Coordinates of C-alpha atoms in Angstrom, one line a residue:
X1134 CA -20.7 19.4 -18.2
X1135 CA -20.7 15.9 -18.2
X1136 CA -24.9 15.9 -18.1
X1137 CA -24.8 18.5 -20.9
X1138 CA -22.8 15.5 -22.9
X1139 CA -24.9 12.8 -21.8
X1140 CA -27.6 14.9 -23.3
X1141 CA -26.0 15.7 -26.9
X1142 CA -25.5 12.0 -27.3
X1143 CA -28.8 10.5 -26.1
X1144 CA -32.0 10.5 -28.4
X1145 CA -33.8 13.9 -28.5
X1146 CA -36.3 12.4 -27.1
X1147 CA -35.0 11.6 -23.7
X1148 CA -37.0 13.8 -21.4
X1149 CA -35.6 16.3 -19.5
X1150 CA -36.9 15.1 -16.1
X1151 CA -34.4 12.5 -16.7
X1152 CA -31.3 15.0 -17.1
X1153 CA -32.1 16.7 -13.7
X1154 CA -32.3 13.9 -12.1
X1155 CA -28.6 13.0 -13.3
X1156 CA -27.8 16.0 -11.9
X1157 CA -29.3 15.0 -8.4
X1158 CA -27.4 11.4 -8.2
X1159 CA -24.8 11.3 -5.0
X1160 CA -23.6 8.1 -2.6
X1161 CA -25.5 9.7 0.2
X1162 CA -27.3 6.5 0.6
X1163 CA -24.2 4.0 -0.4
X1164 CA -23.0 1.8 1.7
X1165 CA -19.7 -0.9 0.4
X1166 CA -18.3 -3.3 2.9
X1167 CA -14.9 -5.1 1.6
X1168 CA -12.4 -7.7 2.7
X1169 CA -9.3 -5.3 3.7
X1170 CA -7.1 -4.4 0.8
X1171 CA -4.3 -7.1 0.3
X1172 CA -6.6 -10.1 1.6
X1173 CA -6.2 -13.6 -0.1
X1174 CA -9.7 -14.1 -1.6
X1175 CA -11.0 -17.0 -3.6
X1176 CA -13.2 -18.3 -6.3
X1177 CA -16.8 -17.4 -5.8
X1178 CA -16.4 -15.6 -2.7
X1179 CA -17.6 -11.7 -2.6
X1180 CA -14.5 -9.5 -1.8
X1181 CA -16.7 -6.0 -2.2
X1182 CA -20.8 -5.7 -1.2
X1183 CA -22.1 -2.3 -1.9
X1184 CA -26.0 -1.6 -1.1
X1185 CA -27.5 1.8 -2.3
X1186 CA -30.2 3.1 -5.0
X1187 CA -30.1 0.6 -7.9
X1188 CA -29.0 3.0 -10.6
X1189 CA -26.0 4.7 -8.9
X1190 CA -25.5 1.1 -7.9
X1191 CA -25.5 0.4 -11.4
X1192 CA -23.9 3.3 -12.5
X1193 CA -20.6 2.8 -10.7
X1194 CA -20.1 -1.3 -11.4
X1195 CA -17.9 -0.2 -14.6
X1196 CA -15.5 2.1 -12.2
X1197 CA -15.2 -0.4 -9.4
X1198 CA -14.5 -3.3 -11.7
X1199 CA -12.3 -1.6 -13.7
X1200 CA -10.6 -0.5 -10.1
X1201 CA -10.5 -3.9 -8.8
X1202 CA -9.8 -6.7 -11.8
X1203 CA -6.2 -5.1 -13.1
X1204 CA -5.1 -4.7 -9.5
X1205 CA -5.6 -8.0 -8.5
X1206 CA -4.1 -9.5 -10.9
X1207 CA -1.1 -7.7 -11.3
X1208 CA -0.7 -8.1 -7.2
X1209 CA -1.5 -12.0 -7.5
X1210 CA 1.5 -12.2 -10.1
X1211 CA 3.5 -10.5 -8.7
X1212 CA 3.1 -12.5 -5.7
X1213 CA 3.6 -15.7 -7.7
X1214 CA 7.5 -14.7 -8.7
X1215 CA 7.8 -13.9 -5.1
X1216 CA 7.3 -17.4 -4.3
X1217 CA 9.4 -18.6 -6.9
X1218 CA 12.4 -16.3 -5.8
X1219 CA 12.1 -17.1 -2.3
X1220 CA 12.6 -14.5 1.0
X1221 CA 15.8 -13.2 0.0
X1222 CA 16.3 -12.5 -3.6
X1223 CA 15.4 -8.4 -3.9
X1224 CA 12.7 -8.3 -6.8
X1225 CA 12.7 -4.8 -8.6
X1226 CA 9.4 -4.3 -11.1
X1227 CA 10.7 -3.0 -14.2
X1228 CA 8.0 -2.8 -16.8
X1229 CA 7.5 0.8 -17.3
X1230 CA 8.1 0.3 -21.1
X1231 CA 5.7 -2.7 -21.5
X1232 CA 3.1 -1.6 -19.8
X1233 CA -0.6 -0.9 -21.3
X1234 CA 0.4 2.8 -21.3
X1235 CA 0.9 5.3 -18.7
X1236 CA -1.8 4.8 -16.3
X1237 CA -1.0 0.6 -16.3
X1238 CA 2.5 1.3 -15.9
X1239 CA 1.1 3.0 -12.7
X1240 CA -0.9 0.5 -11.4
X1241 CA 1.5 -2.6 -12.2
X1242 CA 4.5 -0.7 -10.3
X1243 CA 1.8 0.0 -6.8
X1244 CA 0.1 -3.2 -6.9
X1245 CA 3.1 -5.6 -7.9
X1246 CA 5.0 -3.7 -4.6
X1247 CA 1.8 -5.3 -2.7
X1248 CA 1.6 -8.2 -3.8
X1249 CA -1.1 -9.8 -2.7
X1250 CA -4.8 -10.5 -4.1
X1251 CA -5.4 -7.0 -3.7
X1252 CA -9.3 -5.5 -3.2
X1253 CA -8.7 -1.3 -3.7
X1254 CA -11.9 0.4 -2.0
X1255 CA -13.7 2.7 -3.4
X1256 CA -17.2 3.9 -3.3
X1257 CA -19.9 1.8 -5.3
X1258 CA -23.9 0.8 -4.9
X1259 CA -27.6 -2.4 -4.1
X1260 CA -26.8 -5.4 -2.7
X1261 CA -24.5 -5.7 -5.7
X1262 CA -21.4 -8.0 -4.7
X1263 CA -18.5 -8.3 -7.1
X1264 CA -16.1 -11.8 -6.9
X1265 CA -13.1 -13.6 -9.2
X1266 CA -14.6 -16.3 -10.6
X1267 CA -11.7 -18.3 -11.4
X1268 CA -8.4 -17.5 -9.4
X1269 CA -5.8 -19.1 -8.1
X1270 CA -4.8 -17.8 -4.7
X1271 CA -2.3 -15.0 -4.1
X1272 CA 1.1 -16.0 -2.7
X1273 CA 3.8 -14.4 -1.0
X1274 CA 4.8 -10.7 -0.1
X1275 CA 5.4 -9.0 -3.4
X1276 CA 8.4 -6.7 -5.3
X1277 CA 10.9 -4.6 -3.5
X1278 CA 11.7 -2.0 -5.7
X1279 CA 10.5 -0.3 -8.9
X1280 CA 12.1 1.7 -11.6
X1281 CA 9.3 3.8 -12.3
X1282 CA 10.7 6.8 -10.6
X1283 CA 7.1 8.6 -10.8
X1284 CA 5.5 5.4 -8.5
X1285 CA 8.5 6.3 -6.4
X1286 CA 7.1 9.7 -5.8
X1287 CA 3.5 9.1 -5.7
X1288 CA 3.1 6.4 -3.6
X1289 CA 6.5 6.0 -1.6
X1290 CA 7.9 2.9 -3.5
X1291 CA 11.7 2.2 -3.2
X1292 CA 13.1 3.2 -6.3
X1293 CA 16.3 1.2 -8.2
X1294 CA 17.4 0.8 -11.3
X1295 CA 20.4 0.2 -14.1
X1296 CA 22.3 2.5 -16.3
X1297 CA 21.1 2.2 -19.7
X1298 CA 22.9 0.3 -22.2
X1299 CA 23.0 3.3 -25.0
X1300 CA 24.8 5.3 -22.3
X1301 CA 27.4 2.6 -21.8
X1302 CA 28.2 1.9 -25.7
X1303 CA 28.7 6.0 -26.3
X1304 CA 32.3 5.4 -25.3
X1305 CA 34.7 3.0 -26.8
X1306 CA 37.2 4.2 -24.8
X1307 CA 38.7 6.5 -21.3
X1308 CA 39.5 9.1 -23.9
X1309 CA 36.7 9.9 -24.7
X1310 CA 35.7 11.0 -21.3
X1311 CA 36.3 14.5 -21.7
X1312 CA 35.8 15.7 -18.3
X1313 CA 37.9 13.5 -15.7
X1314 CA 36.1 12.4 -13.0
X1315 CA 37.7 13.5 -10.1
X1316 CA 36.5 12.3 -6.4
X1317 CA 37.4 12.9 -2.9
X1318 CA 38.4 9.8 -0.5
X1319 CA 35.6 9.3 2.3
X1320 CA 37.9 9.8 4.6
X1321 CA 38.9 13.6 3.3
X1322 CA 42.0 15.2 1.3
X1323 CA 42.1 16.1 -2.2
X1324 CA 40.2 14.6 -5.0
X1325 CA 41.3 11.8 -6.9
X1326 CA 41.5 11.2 -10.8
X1327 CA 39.3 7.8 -10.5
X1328 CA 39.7 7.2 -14.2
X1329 CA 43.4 7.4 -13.5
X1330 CA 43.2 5.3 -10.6
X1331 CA 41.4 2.9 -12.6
X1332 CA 43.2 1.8 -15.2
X1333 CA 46.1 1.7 -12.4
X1334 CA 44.4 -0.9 -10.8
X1335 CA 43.3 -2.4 -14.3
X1336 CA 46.9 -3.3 -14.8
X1337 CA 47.0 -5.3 -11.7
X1338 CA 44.1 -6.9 -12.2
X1339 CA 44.6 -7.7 -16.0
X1340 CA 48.1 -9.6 -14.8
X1341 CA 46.3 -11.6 -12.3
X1342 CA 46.0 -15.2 -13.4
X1343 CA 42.1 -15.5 -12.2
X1344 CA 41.2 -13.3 -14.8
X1345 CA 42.3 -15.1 -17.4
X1346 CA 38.9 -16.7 -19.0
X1347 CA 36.6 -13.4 -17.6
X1348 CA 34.9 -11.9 -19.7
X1349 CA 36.3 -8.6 -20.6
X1350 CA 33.6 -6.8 -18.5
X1351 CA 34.0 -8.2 -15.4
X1352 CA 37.8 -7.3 -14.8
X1353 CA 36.9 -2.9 -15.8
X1354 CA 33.9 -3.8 -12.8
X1355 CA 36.6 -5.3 -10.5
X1356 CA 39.0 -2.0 -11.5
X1357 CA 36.8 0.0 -10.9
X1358 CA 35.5 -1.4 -7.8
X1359 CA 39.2 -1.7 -6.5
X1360 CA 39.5 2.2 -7.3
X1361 CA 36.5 3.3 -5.1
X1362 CA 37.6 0.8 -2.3
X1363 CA 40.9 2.8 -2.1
X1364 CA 38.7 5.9 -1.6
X1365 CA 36.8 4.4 0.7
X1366 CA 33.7 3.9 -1.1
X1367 CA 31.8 0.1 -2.2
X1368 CA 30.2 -0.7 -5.8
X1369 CA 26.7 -1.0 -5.3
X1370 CA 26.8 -4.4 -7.9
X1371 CA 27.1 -5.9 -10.6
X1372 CA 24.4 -6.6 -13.5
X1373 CA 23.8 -9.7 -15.8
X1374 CA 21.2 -9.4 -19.0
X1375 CA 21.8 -12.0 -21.3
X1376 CA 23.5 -15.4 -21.9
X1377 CA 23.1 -18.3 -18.9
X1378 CA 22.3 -16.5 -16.2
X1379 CA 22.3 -18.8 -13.2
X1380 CA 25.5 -20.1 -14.5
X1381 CA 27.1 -16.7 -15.3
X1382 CA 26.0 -15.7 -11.7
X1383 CA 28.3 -18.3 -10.7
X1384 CA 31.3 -17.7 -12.7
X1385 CA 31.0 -13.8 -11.5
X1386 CA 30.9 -14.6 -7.9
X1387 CA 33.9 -17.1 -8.0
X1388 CA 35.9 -14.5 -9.6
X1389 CA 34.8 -11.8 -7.0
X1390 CA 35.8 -13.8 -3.6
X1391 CA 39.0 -14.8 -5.2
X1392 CA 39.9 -10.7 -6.1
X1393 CA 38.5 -10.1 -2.8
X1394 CA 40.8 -12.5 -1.2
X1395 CA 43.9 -11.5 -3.3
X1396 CA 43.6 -7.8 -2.9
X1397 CA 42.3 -8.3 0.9
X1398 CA 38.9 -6.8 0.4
X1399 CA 36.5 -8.7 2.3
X1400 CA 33.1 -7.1 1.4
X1401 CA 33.8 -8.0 -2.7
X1402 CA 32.7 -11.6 -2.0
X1403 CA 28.8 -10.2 -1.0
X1404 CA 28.5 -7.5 -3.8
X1405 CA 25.2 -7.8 -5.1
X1406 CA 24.5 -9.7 -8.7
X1407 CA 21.7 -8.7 -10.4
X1408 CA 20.0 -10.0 -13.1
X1409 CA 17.5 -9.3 -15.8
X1410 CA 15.9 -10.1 -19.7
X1411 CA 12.8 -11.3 -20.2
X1412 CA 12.6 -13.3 -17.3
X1413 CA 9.3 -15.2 -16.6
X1414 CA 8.2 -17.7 -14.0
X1415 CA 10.1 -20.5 -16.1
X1416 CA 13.3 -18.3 -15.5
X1417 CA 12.9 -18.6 -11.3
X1418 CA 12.1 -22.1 -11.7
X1419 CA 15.6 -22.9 -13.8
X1420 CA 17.6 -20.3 -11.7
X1421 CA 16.6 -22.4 -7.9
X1422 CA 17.0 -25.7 -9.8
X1423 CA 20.6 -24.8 -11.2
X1424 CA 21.3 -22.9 -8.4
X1425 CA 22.9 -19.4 -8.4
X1426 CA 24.3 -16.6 -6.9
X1427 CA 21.9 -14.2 -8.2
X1428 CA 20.7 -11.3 -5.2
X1429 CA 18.8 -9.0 -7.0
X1430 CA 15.9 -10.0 -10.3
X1431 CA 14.4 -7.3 -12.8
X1432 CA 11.3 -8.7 -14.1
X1433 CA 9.1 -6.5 -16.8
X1434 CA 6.9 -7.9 -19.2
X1435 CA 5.8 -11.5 -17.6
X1436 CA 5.1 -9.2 -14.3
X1437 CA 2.9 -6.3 -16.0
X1438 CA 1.2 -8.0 -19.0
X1439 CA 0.0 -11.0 -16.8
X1440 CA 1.1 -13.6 -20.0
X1441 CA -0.2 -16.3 -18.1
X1442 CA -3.9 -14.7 -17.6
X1443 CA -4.1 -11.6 -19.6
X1444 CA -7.3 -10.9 -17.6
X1445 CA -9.1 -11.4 -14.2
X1446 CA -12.8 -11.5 -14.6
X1447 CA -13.9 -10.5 -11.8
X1448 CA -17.6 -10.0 -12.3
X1449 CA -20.3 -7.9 -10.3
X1450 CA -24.1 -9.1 -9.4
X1451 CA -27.2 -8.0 -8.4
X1452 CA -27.9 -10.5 -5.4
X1453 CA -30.8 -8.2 -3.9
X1454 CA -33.7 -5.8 -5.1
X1455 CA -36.1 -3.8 -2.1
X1456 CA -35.1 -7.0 0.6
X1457 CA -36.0 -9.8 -2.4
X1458 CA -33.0 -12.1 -3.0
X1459 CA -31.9 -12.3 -6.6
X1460 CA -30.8 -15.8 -8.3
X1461 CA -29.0 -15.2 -11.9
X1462 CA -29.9 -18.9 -13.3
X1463 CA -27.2 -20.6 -15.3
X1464 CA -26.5 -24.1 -16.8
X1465 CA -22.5 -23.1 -15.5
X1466 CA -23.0 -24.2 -11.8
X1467 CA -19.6 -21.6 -11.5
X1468 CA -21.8 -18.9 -12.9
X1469 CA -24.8 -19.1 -10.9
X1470 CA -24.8 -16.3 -8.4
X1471 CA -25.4 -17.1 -4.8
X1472 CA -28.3 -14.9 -3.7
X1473 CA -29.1 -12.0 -0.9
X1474 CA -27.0 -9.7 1.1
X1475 CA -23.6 -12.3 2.7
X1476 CA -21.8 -12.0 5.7
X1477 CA -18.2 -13.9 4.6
X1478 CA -16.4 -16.1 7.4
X1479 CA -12.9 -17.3 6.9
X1480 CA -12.7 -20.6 9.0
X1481 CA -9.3 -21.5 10.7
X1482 CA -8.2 -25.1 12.1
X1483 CA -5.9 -25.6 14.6
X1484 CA -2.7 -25.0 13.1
X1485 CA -3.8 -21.2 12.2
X1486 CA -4.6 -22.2 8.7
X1487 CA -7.7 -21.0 6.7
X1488 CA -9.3 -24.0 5.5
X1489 CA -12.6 -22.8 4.4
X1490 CA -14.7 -19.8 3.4
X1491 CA -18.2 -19.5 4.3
X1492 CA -21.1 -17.4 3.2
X1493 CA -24.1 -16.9 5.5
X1494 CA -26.9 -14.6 5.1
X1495 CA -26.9 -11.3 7.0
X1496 CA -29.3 -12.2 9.5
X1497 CA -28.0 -15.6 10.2
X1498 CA -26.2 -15.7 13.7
X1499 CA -22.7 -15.2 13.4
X1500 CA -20.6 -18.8 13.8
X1501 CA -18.3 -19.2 16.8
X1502 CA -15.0 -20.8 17.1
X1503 CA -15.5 -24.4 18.4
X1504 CA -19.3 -24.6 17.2
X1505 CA -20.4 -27.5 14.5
X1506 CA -21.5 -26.3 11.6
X1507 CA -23.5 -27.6 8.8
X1508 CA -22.5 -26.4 5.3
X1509 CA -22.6 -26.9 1.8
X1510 CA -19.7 -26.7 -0.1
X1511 CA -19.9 -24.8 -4.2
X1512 CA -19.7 -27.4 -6.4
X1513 CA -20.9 -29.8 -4.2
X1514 CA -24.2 -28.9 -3.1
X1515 CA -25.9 -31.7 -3.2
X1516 CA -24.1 -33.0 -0.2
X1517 CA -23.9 -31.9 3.3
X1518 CA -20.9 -31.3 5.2
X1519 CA -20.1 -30.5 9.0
X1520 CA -16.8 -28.8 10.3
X1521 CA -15.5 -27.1 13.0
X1522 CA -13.5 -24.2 13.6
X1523 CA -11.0 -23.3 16.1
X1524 CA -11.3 -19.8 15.0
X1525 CA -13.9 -17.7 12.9
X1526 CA -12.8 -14.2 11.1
X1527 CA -15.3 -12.6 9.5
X1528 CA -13.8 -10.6 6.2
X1529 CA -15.8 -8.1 5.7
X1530 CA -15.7 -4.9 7.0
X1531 CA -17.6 -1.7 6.2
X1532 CA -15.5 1.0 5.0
X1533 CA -18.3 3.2 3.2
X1534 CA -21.7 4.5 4.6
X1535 CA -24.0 7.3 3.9
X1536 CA -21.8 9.0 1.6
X1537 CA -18.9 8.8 4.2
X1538 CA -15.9 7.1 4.8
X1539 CA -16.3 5.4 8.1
X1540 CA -12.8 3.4 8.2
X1541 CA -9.2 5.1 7.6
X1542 CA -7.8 3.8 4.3
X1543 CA -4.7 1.7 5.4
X1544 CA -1.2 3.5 4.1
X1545 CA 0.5 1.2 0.7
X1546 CA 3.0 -0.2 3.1
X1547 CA 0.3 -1.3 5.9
X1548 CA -1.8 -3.0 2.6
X1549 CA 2.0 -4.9 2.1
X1550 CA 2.4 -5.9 5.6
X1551 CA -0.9 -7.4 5.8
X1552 CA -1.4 -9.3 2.3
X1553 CA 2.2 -10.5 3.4
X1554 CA 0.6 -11.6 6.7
X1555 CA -2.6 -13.2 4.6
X1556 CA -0.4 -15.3 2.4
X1557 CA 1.7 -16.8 4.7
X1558 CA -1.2 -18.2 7.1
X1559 CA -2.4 -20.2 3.6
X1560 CA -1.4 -23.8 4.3
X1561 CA 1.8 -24.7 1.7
X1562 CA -1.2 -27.5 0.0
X1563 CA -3.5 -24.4 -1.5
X1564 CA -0.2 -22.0 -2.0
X1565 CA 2.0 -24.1 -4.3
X1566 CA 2.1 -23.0 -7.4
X1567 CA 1.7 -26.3 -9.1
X1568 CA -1.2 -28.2 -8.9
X1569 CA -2.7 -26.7 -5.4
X1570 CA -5.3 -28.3 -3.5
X1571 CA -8.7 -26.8 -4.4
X1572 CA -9.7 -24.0 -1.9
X1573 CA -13.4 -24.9 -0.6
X1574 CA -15.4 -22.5 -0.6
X1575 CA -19.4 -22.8 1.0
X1576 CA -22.4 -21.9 2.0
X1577 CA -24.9 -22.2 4.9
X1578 CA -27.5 -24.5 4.9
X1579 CA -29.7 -21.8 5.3
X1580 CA -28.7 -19.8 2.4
X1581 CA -28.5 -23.5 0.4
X1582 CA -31.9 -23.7 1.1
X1583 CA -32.9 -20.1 -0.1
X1584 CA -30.9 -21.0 -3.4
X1585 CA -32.9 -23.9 -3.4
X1586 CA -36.3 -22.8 -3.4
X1587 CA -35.4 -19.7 -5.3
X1588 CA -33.8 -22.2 -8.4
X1589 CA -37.2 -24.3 -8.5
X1590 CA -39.2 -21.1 -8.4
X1591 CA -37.9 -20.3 -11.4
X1592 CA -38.0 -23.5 -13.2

């Protein structure tokens, strides 16, 4: 079907020779080595390398970028509120609505629950390496929840979210409940009217003196709270979605210990406070400088749409035809591609800190821990540079070959353990959000002096 279409849209002319051989095309001969999915990767370095026929090479760049560039980005923001939260806020992704439809709303709920600079694998084609060429590096571990009940089924994700506000202002009143809600204690025995038992416990709460400037919310949450405590049950928390958040956080949890303490109800001084609208990056930054007693942070549209880089650009190259080395020349040093088929090296120093990335060519000899070696930094290549290593991890490995899969896929929550593990060996200089410390990234001396002679060739 889909060569019969290819064919009622191309010229008449197109021979059929061409058609059957559409019809032959596979990834028997493909091959795709990656950096494992969740990896930190940076600026000019090549996070997929796929070798194969030239056109199915060609033929699946469109797929694997589209695969790739969405997912990274999402994972990378998402991993940039997690640094502004901190460890112990919860972080639930709730942008479902905002999404770039259903299939976006998808990927933003898996990839933000990564978060890290994410590389999804998938099968692709020659010497053809794809890279970001401009990101900043990912961050910390990413969300812990989603509303998107379908990513809960479909890939595992917790799932959390709020009542909905049209369901709350449908009643104006406990009357208009027409069926009382009746509910067993924990502990057994009959069920209990807990409307009843509620407005019971509204009247002593309403006569308490720190109620007097609440807000008229907060004492029907501590009511009803009080209720379910009698029963033996605990409010799951309480939710904030407009006004001064920080400070309202504050005013809700002062008024919680003090009922906890009056009534003798210990646990109401730790119930959760969550808190959403429209929060962005800016929002984290004011809630740790004002301090608050937030626990839990809904974030929607800054976490799917990306406002800060609507797009990633990750691009993909042809680097190698038939064992030649390819050079795409550009006045944009940036944009030159670095030519022939790469082994990548991560380079540690002694503190267990990646301090550089390194590109070799395939047949170099792989670089040991404790060796000098003589590189050439991008953007800097006019001068030479030596450094040594207390460790070397190469970053590539092959996950595709002959048409097979040759490596397990990792499970969702394995890709989450390890970009959390990638992120927090970055040293805090290249992971601060504000003004980090440029990540170098070089090459060999031997492949500086094939991108050498290859740039004058062409001159």
């Amino acid at each position: 079907a889909d060569v019969a279409y290819l064919r009622s849209i191309l010229p008449s002319t197109t021979e059929d020779a061409f058609f059957d051989y559409l019809a032959t095309l596979d990834t028997s001969e493909v091959t795709v080595s990656a950096v494992p999915e969740g990896s930190v990767v940076f600026a000019r370095v090549p996070f997929l390398q796929v070798k194969g026929p030239l056109l199915v090479v060609q033929l699946l760049e469109t797929t694997l970028l589209c695969l790739v560039n969405y997912a990274s980005l999402v994972a990378t923001n998402a991993s940039r509120f997690r640094l502004l939260a901190g460890p112990d806020v919860k972080l639930v992704e709730m942008g479902l609505r905002r999404a770039q439809g259903p299939d976006g709303a998808l990927s933003a709920s898996k990839y933000s629950y990564i978060g890290g600079e994410c590389c999804p694998v998938a099968p692709h084609g020659t010497a053809a390496t794809p890279s970001p060429m401009s990101l900043s590096p990912s961050l910390l571990a990413g969300f812990d929840y989603t509303s998107n009940v379908l990513a809960g089924k479909l890939y595992g994700i917790p799932v959390r979210g709020t009542i909905a506000h049209s369901f709350i202002m449908s009643f104006t009143s406990l009357e208009e409940v027409q069926l009382r809600v009746s509910l067993p204690p924990l502990a057994g025995g009959e069920p209990v009217d807990l409307p009843a038992l509620a407005e019971s416990w509204l009247q002593r709460v309403d006569t308490n003196p720190l109620f007097a400037h609440a807000r008229s919310g907060l004492p029907n949450f501590c009511a009803v709270a009080l209720a379910l405590h009698q029963l033996g049950y605990q409010a799951i928390g309480v939710r904030l979605d407009s006004g001064d958040l920080a400070q309202q956080s504050k005013e809700v949890r002062r008024v919680l210990r003090a009922c906890g303490a009056h009534f003798q109800v210990p646990w109401f001084e730790t119930i959760p406070i969550a808190v959403s609208n429209d929060i962005s990056e800016q929002s984290l930054e004011e809630f740790s400088r004002e301090g608050s007693e937030i626990d839990m942070i809904g974030v929607g549209t800054n976490l799917v749409t990306c406002p800060l880089q609507p797009s990633l650009g990750c691009v993909y190259k042809l680097v190698e035809v038939n064992g030649s080395p390819c050079l795409k020349l550009t006045e944009d040093e940036e944009k030159m591609t670095i030519p022939g088929s790469k082994t990548i090296y991560r380079l540690y120093d002694a503190a267990g800190h990646p301090f550089m990335d390194l590109m070799a060519l395939e047949e170099e000899p792989s670089p040991s821990a404790g060796q000098e070696l003589a590189v050439r930094v991008l953007g800097m290549l006019g001068e030479a540079r030596k450094v040594v290593p207390t460790t070397v991890e190469p970053l590539h490995r092959t996950y595709f070959r002959d048409g097979q899969m040759c490596e397990p896929l990792p499970s969702l929550l394995e890709v989450k353990s390890h970009a959390q593990a990638s992120l927090s060996l970055l040293n805090p200089a290249h992971r601060r959000l504000h003004e980090p410390q440029p990540y170098p990234v070089a090459v060999s001396e031997r492949l500086h002096r094939l991108l050498t002679e290859l740039r004058q060739a062409s001159q």
